[in-house]
PDB file of C-alpha atoms in Angstrom:
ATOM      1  CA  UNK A   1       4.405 -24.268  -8.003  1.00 61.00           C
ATOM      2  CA  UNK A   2       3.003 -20.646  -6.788  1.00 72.00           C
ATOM      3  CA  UNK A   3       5.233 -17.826  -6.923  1.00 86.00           C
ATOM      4  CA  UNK A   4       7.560 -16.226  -4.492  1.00 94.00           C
ATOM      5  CA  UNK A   5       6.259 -13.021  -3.095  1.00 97.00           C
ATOM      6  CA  UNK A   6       7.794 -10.602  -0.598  1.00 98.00           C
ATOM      7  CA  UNK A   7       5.646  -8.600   1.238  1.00 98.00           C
ATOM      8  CA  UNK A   8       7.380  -4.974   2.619  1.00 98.00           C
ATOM      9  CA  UNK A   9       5.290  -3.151   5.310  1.00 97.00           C
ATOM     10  CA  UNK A  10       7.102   0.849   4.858  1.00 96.00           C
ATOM     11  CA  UNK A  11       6.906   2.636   8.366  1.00 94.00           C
ATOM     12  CA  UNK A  12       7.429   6.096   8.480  1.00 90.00           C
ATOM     13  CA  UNK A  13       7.332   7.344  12.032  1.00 88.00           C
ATOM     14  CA  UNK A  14       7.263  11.153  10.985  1.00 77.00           C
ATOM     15  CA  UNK A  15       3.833  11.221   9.234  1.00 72.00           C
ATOM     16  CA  UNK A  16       2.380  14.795   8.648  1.00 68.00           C
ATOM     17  CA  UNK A  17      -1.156  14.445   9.717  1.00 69.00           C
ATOM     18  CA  UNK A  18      -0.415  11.953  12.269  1.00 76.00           C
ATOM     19  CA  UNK A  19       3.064  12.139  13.678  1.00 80.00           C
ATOM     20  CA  UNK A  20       4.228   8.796  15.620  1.00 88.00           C
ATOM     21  CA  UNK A  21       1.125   7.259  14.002  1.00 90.00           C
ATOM     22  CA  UNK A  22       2.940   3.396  13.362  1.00 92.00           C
ATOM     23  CA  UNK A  23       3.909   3.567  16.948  1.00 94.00           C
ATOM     24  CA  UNK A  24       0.217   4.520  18.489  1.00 92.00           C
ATOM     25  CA  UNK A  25      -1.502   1.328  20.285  1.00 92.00           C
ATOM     26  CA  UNK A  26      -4.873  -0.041  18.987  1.00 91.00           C
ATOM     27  CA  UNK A  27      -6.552  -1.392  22.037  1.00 89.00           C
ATOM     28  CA  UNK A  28      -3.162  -2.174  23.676  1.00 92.00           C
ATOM     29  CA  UNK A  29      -0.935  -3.275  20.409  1.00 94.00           C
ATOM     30  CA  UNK A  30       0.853  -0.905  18.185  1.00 95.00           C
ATOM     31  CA  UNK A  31      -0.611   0.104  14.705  1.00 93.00           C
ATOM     32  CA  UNK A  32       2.087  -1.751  12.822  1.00 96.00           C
ATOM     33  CA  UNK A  33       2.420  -4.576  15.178  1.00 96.00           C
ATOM     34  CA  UNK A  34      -1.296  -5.086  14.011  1.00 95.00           C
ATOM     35  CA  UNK A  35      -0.651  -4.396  10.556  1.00 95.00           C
ATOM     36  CA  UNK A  36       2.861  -7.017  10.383  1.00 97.00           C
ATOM     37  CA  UNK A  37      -0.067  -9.905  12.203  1.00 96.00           C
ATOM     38  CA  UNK A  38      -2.530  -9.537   9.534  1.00 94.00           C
ATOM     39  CA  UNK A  39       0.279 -10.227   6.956  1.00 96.00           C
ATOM     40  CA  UNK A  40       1.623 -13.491   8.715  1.00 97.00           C
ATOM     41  CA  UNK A  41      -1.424 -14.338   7.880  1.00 97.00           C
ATOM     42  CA  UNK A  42      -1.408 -14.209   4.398  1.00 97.00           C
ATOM     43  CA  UNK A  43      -0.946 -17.595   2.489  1.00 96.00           C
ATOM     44  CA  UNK A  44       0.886 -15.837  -0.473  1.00 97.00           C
ATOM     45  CA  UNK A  45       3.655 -14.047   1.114  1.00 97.00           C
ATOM     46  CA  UNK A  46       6.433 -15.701   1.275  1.00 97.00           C
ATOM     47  CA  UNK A  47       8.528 -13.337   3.087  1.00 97.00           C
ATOM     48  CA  UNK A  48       7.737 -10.263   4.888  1.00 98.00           C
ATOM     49  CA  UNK A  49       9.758  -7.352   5.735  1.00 98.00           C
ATOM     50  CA  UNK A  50       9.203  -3.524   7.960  1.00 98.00           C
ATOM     51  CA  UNK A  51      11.377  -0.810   6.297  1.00 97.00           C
ATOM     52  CA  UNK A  52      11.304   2.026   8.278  1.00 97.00           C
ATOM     53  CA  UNK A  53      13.385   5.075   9.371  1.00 95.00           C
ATOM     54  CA  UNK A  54      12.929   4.748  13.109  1.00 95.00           C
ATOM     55  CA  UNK A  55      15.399   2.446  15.435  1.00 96.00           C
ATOM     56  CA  UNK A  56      12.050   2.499  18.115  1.00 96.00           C
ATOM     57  CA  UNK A  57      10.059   0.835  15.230  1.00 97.00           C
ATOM     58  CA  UNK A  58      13.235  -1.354  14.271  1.00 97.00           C
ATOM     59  CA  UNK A  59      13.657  -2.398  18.047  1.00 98.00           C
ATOM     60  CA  UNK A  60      10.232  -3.133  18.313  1.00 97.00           C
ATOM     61  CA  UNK A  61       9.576  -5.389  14.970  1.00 98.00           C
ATOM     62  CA  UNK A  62      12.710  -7.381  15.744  1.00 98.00           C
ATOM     63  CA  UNK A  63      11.702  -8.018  19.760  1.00 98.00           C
ATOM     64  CA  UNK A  64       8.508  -9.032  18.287  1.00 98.00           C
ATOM     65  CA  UNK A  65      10.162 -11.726  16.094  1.00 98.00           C
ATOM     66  CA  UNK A  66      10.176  -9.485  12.698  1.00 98.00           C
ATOM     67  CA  UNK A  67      12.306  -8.770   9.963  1.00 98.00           C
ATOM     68  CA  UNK A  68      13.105  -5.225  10.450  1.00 98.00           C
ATOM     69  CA  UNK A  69      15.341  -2.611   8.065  1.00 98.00           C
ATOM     70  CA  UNK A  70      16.589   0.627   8.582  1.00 97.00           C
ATOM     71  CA  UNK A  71      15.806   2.775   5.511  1.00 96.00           C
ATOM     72  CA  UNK A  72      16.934   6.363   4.457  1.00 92.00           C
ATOM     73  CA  UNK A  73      14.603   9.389   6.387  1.00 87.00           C
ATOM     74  CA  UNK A  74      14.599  10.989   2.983  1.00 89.00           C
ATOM     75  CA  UNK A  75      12.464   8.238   1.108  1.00 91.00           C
ATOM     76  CA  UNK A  76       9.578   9.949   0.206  1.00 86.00           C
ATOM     77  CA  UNK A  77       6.678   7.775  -0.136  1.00 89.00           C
ATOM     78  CA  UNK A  78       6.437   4.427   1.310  1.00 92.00           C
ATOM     79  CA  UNK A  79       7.679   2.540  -2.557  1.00 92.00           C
ATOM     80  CA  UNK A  80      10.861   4.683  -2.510  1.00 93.00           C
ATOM     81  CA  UNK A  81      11.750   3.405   1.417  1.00 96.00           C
ATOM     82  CA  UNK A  82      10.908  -0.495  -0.013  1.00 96.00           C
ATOM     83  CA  UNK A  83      13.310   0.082  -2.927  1.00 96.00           C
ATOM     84  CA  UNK A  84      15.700   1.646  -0.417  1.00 96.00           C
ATOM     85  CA  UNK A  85      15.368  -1.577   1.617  1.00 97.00           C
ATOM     86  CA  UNK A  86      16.202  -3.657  -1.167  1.00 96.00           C
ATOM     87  CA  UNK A  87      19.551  -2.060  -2.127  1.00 95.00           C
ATOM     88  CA  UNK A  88      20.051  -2.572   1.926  1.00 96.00           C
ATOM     89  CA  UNK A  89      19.275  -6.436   1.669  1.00 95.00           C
ATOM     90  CA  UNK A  90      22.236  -6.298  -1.412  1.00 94.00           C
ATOM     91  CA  UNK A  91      19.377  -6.644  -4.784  1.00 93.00           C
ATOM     92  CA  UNK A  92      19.357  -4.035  -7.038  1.00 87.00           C
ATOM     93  CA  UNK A  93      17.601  -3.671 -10.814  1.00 85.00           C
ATOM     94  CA  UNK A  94      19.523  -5.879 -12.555  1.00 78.00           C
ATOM     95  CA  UNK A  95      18.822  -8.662 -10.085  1.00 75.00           C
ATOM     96  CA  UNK A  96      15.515  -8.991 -11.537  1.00 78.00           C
ATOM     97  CA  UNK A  97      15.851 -10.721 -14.409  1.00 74.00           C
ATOM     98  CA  UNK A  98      18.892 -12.982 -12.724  1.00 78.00           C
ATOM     99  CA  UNK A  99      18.885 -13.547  -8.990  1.00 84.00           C
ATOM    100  CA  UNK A 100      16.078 -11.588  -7.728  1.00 91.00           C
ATOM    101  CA  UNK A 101      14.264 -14.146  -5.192  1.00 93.00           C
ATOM    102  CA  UNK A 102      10.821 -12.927  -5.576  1.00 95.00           C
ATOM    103  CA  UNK A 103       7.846 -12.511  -8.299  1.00 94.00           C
ATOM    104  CA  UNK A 104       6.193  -9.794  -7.032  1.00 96.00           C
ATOM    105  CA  UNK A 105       6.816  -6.974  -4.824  1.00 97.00           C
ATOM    106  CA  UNK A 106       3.347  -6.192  -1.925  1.00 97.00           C
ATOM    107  CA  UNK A 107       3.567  -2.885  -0.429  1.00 96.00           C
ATOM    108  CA  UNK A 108       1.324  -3.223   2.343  1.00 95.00           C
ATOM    109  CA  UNK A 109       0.443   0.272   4.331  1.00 89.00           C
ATOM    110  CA  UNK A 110       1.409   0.486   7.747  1.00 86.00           C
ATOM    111  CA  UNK A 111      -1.946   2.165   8.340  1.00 84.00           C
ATOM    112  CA  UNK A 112      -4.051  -0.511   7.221  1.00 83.00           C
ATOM    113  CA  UNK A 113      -3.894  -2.929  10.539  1.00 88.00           C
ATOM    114  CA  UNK A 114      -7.525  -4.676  10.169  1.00 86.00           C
ATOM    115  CA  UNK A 115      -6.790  -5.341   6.276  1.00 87.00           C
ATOM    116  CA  UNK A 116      -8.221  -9.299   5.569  1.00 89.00           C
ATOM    117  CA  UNK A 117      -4.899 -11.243   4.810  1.00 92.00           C
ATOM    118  CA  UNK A 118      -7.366 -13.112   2.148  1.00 92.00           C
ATOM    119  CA  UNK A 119      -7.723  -9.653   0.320  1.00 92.00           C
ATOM    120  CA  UNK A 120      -3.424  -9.721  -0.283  1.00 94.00           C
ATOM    121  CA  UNK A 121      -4.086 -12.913  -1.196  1.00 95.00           C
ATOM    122  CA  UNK A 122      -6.798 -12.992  -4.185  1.00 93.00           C
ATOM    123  CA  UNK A 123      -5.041  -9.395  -4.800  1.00 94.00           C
ATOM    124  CA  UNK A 124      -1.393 -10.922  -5.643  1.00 96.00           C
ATOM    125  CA  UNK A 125      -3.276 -14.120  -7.411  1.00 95.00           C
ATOM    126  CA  UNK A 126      -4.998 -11.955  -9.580  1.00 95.00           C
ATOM    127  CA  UNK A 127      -2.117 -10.014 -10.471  1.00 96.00           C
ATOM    128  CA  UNK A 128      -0.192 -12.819 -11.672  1.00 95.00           C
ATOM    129  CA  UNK A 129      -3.274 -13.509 -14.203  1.00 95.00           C
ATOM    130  CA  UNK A 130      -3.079 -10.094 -15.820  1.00 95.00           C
ATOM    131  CA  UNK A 131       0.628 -10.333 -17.972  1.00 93.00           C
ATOM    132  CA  UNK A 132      -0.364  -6.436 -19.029  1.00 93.00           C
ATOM    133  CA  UNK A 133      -0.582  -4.677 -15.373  1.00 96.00           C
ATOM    134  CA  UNK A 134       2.365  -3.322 -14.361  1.00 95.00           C
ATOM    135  CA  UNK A 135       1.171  -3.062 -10.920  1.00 96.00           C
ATOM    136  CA  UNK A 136      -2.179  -3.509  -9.497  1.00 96.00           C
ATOM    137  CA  UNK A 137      -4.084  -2.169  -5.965  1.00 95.00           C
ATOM    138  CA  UNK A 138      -7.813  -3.053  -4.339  1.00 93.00           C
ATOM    139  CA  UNK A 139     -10.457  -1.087  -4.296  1.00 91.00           C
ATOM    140  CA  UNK A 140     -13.928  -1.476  -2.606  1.00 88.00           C
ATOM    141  CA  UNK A 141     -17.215   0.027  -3.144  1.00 84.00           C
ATOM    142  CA  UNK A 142     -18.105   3.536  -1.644  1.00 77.00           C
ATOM    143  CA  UNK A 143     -21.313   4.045  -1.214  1.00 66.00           C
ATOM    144  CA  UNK A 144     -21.711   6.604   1.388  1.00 70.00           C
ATOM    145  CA  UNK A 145     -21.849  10.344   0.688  1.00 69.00           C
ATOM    146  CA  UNK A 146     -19.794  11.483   3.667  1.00 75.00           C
ATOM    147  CA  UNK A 147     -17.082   9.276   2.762  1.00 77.00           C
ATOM    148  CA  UNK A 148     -16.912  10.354  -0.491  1.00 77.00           C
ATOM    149  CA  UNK A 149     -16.288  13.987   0.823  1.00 80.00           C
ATOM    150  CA  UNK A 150     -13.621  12.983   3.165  1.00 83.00           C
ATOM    151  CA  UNK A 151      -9.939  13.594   1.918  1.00 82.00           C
ATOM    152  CA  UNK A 152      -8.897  11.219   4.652  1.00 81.00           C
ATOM    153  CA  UNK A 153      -9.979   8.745   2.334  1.00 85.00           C
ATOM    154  CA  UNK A 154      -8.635   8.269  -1.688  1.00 89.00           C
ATOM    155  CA  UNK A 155     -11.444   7.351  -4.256  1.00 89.00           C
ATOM    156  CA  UNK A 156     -10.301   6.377  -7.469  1.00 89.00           C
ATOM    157  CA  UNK A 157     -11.919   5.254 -11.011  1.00 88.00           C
ATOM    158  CA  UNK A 158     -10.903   2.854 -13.543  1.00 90.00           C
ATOM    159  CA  UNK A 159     -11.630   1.957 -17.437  1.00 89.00           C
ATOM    160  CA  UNK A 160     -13.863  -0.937 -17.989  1.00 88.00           C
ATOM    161  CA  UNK A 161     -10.618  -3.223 -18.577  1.00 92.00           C
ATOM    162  CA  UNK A 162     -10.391  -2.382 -15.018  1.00 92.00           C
ATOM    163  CA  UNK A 163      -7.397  -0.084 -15.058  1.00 95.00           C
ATOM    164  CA  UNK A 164      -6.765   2.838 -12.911  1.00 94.00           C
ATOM    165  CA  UNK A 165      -7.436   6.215 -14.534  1.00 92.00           C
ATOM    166  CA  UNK A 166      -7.376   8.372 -11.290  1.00 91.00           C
ATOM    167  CA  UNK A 167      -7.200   8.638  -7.534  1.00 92.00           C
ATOM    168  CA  UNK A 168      -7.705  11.670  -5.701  1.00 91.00           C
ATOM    169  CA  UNK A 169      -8.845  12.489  -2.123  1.00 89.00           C
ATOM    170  CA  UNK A 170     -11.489  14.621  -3.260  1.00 86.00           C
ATOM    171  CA  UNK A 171     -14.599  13.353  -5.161  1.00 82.00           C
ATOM    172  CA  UNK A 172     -13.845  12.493  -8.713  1.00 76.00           C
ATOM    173  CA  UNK A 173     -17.204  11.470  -9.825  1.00 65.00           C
ATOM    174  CA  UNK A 174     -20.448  13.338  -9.389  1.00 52.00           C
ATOM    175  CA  UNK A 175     -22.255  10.208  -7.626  1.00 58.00           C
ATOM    176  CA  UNK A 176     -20.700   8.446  -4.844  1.00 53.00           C
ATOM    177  CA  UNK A 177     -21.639   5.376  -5.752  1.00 60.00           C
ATOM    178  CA  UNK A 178     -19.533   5.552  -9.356  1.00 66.00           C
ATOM    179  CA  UNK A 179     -16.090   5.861  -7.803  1.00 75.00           C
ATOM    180  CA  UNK A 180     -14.715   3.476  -5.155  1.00 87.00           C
ATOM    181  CA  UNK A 181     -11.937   3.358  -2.402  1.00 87.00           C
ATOM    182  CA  UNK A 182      -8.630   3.024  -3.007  1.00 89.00           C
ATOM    183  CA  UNK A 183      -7.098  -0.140  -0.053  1.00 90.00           C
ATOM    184  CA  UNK A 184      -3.643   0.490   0.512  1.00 85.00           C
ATOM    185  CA  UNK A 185      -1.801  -2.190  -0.767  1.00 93.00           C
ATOM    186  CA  UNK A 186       0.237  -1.757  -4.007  1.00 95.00           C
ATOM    187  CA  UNK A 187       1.717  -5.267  -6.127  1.00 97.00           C
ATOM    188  CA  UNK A 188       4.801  -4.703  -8.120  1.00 96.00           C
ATOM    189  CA  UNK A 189       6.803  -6.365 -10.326  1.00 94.00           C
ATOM    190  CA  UNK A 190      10.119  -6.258  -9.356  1.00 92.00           C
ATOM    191  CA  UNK A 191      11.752  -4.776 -12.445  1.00 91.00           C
ATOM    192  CA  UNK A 192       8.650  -1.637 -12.615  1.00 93.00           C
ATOM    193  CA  UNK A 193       9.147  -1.555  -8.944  1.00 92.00           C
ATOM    194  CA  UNK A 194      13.020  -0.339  -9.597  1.00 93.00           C
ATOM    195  CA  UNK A 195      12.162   1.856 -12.273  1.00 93.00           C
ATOM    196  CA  UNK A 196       9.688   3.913  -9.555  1.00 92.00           C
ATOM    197  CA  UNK A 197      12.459   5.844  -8.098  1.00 88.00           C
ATOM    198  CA  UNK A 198      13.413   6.793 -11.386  1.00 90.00           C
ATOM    199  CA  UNK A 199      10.250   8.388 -11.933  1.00 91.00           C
ATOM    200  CA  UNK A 200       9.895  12.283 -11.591  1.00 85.00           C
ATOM    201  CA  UNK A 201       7.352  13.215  -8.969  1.00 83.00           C
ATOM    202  CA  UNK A 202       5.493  15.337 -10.753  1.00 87.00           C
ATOM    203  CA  UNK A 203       2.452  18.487  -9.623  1.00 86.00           C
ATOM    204  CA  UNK A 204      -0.397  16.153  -9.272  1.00 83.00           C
ATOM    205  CA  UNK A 205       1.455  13.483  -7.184  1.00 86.00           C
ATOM    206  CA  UNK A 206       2.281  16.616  -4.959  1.00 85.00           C
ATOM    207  CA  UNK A 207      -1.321  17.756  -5.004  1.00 84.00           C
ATOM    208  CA  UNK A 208      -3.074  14.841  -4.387  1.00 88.00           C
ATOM    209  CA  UNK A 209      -0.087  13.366  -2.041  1.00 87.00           C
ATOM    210  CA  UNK A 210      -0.699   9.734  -3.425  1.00 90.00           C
ATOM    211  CA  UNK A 211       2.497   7.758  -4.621  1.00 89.00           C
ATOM    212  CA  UNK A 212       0.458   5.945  -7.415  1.00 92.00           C
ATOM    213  CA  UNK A 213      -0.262   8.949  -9.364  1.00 92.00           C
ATOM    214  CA  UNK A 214       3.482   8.419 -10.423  1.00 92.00           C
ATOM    215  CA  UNK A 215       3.051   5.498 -12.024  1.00 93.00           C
ATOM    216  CA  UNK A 216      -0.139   6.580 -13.936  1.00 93.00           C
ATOM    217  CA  UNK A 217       1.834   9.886 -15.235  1.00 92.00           C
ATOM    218  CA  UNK A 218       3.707   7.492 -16.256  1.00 93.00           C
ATOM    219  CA  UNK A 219       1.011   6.112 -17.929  1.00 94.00           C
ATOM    220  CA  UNK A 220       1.898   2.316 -16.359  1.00 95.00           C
ATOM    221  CA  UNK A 221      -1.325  -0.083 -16.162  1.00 96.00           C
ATOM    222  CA  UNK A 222      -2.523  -0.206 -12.637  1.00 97.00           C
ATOM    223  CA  UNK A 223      -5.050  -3.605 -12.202  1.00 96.00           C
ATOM    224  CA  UNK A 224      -7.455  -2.515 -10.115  1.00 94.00           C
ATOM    225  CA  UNK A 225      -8.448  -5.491  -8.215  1.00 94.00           C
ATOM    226  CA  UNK A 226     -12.747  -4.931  -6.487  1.00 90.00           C
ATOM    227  CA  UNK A 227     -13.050  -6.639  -3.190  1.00 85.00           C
ATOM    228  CA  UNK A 228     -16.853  -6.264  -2.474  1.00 72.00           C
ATOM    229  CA  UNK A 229     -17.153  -6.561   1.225  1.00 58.00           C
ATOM    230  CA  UNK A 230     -14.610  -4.441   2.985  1.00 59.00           C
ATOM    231  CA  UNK A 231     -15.156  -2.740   6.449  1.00 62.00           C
ATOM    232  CA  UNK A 232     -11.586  -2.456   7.505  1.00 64.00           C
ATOM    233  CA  UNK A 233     -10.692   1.001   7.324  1.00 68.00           C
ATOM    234  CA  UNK A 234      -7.251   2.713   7.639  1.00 73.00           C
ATOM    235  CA  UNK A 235      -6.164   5.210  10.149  1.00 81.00           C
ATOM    236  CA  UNK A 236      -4.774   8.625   8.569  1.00 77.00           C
ATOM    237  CA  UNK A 237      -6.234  10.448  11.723  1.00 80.00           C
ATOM    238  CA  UNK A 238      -6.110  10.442  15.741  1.00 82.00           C
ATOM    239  CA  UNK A 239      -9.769  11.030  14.880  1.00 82.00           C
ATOM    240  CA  UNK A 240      -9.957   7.774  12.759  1.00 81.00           C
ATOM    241  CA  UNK A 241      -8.062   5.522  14.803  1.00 83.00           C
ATOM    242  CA  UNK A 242     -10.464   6.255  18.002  1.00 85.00           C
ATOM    243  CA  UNK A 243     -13.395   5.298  15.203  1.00 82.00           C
ATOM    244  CA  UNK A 244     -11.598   1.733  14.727  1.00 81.00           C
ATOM    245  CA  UNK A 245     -10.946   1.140  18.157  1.00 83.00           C
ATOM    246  CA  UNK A 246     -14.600   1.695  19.251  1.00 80.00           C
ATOM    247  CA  UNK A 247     -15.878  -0.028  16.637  1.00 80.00           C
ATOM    248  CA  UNK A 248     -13.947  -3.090  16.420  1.00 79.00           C
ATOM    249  CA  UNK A 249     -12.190  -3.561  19.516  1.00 79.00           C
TER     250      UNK A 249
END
């Protein structure tokens, strides 16, 4: 029998280098509209939520047949608002080894609307094959030079068990083509995913403004899962998002 999965997209309309961004229209549909399709579409999920802090998100998830959740402004990365949207659905920590519904826990970025739905899917089945990760992510090749300049976009690098050892938005190698792209979708298990909030958010999260870093201070195993062909990038800038739409749409 596979495993239960809930799949939380966390919308934050306030974004600092792209205010309103889950609300902006990719060739005539909103950014998370797009995002919430792609993850109907994925076989593993068995549920899927939008937490968010923003009643013209809510409105607009729930008109378009969604699960929607109104989540504390103050969360401040996009794990926090899920966890916050738990406790608002009536689950808590202890749940999760009694009544908790789900397996697994997929964060999916609301700025990642072209991400393949078969890339959640091999990500959360390869999860469940690793009983050491405490979470696990995707990464893809980066090849290119002026990516790997780009703090727009978070490289990473990883032991040869294939856990995480860092992510940063600058480069973190001193080829491109030895560090990779971090894809913005984060698996949990439900009991680490409770314990994130407890977490202190410590300099180099701050620094490097990247949730995960977190967990890796907190020296949890993060499965880094490689998807080798991925051309779906996400959309941190007004710049980027005019990219996708001429390229894809």
């Amino acid at each position: 029998m596979l495993k239960k999965v809930l799949g939380v997209i966390p919308a934050r309309i306030g974004s600092t280098r792209f205010p309103g961004k889950p609300l902006v229209k990719i060739a005539g549909r909103e950014m998370i509209l797009r995002t919430l399709d792609r993850a109907r579409e994925c076989q593993r999920l068995s549920d899927i939520w939008v937490a968010t802090d923003s009643e013209e998100i809510f409105d607009l998830i729930e008109r378009d047949g969604g699960h929607a959740i109104m989540t504390d402004g103050a969360c401040e990365t996009g794990t926090d608002r899920i966890v916050d949207a738990l406790k608002i659905e009536g689950y808590n920590s202890a749940d999760c080894h009694t009544t908790f519904p789900w397996e697994a826990v997929v964060n999916i970025q609301g700025d990642e609307p072209l991400l393949p739905s078969a890339n959640v899917d091999i990500a959360i089945d390869t999860f469940f094959q690793d009983n050491q990760a405490d979470m696990a992510t995707l990464v893809t090749p980066l090849p290119k030079a002026d990516e790997w300049i780009d703090r727009n976009i978070v490289k990473c690098v990883f032991d040869h068990k294939g856990y995480a050892l860092f992510f940063s938005r600058h480069p973190i190698q001193q080829e491109a083509n030895l560090c990779f792209r971090h894809i913005g979708v984060y698996i949990y298990r439900p009991a680490r995913l409770f314990e994130y909030v407890d977490l202190q958010e410590r300099t180099l999260e701050k620094v490097e403004m990247l949730e995960q870093v977190r967990a890796l201070e907190a020296r949890w195993k993060i499965k880094m899962i490689k998807i080798e062909q991925h051309d779906s990038p996400g959309i941190d800038t007004p710049e980027q998002l005019k990219d996708v739409e001429a390229r894809y749409f």
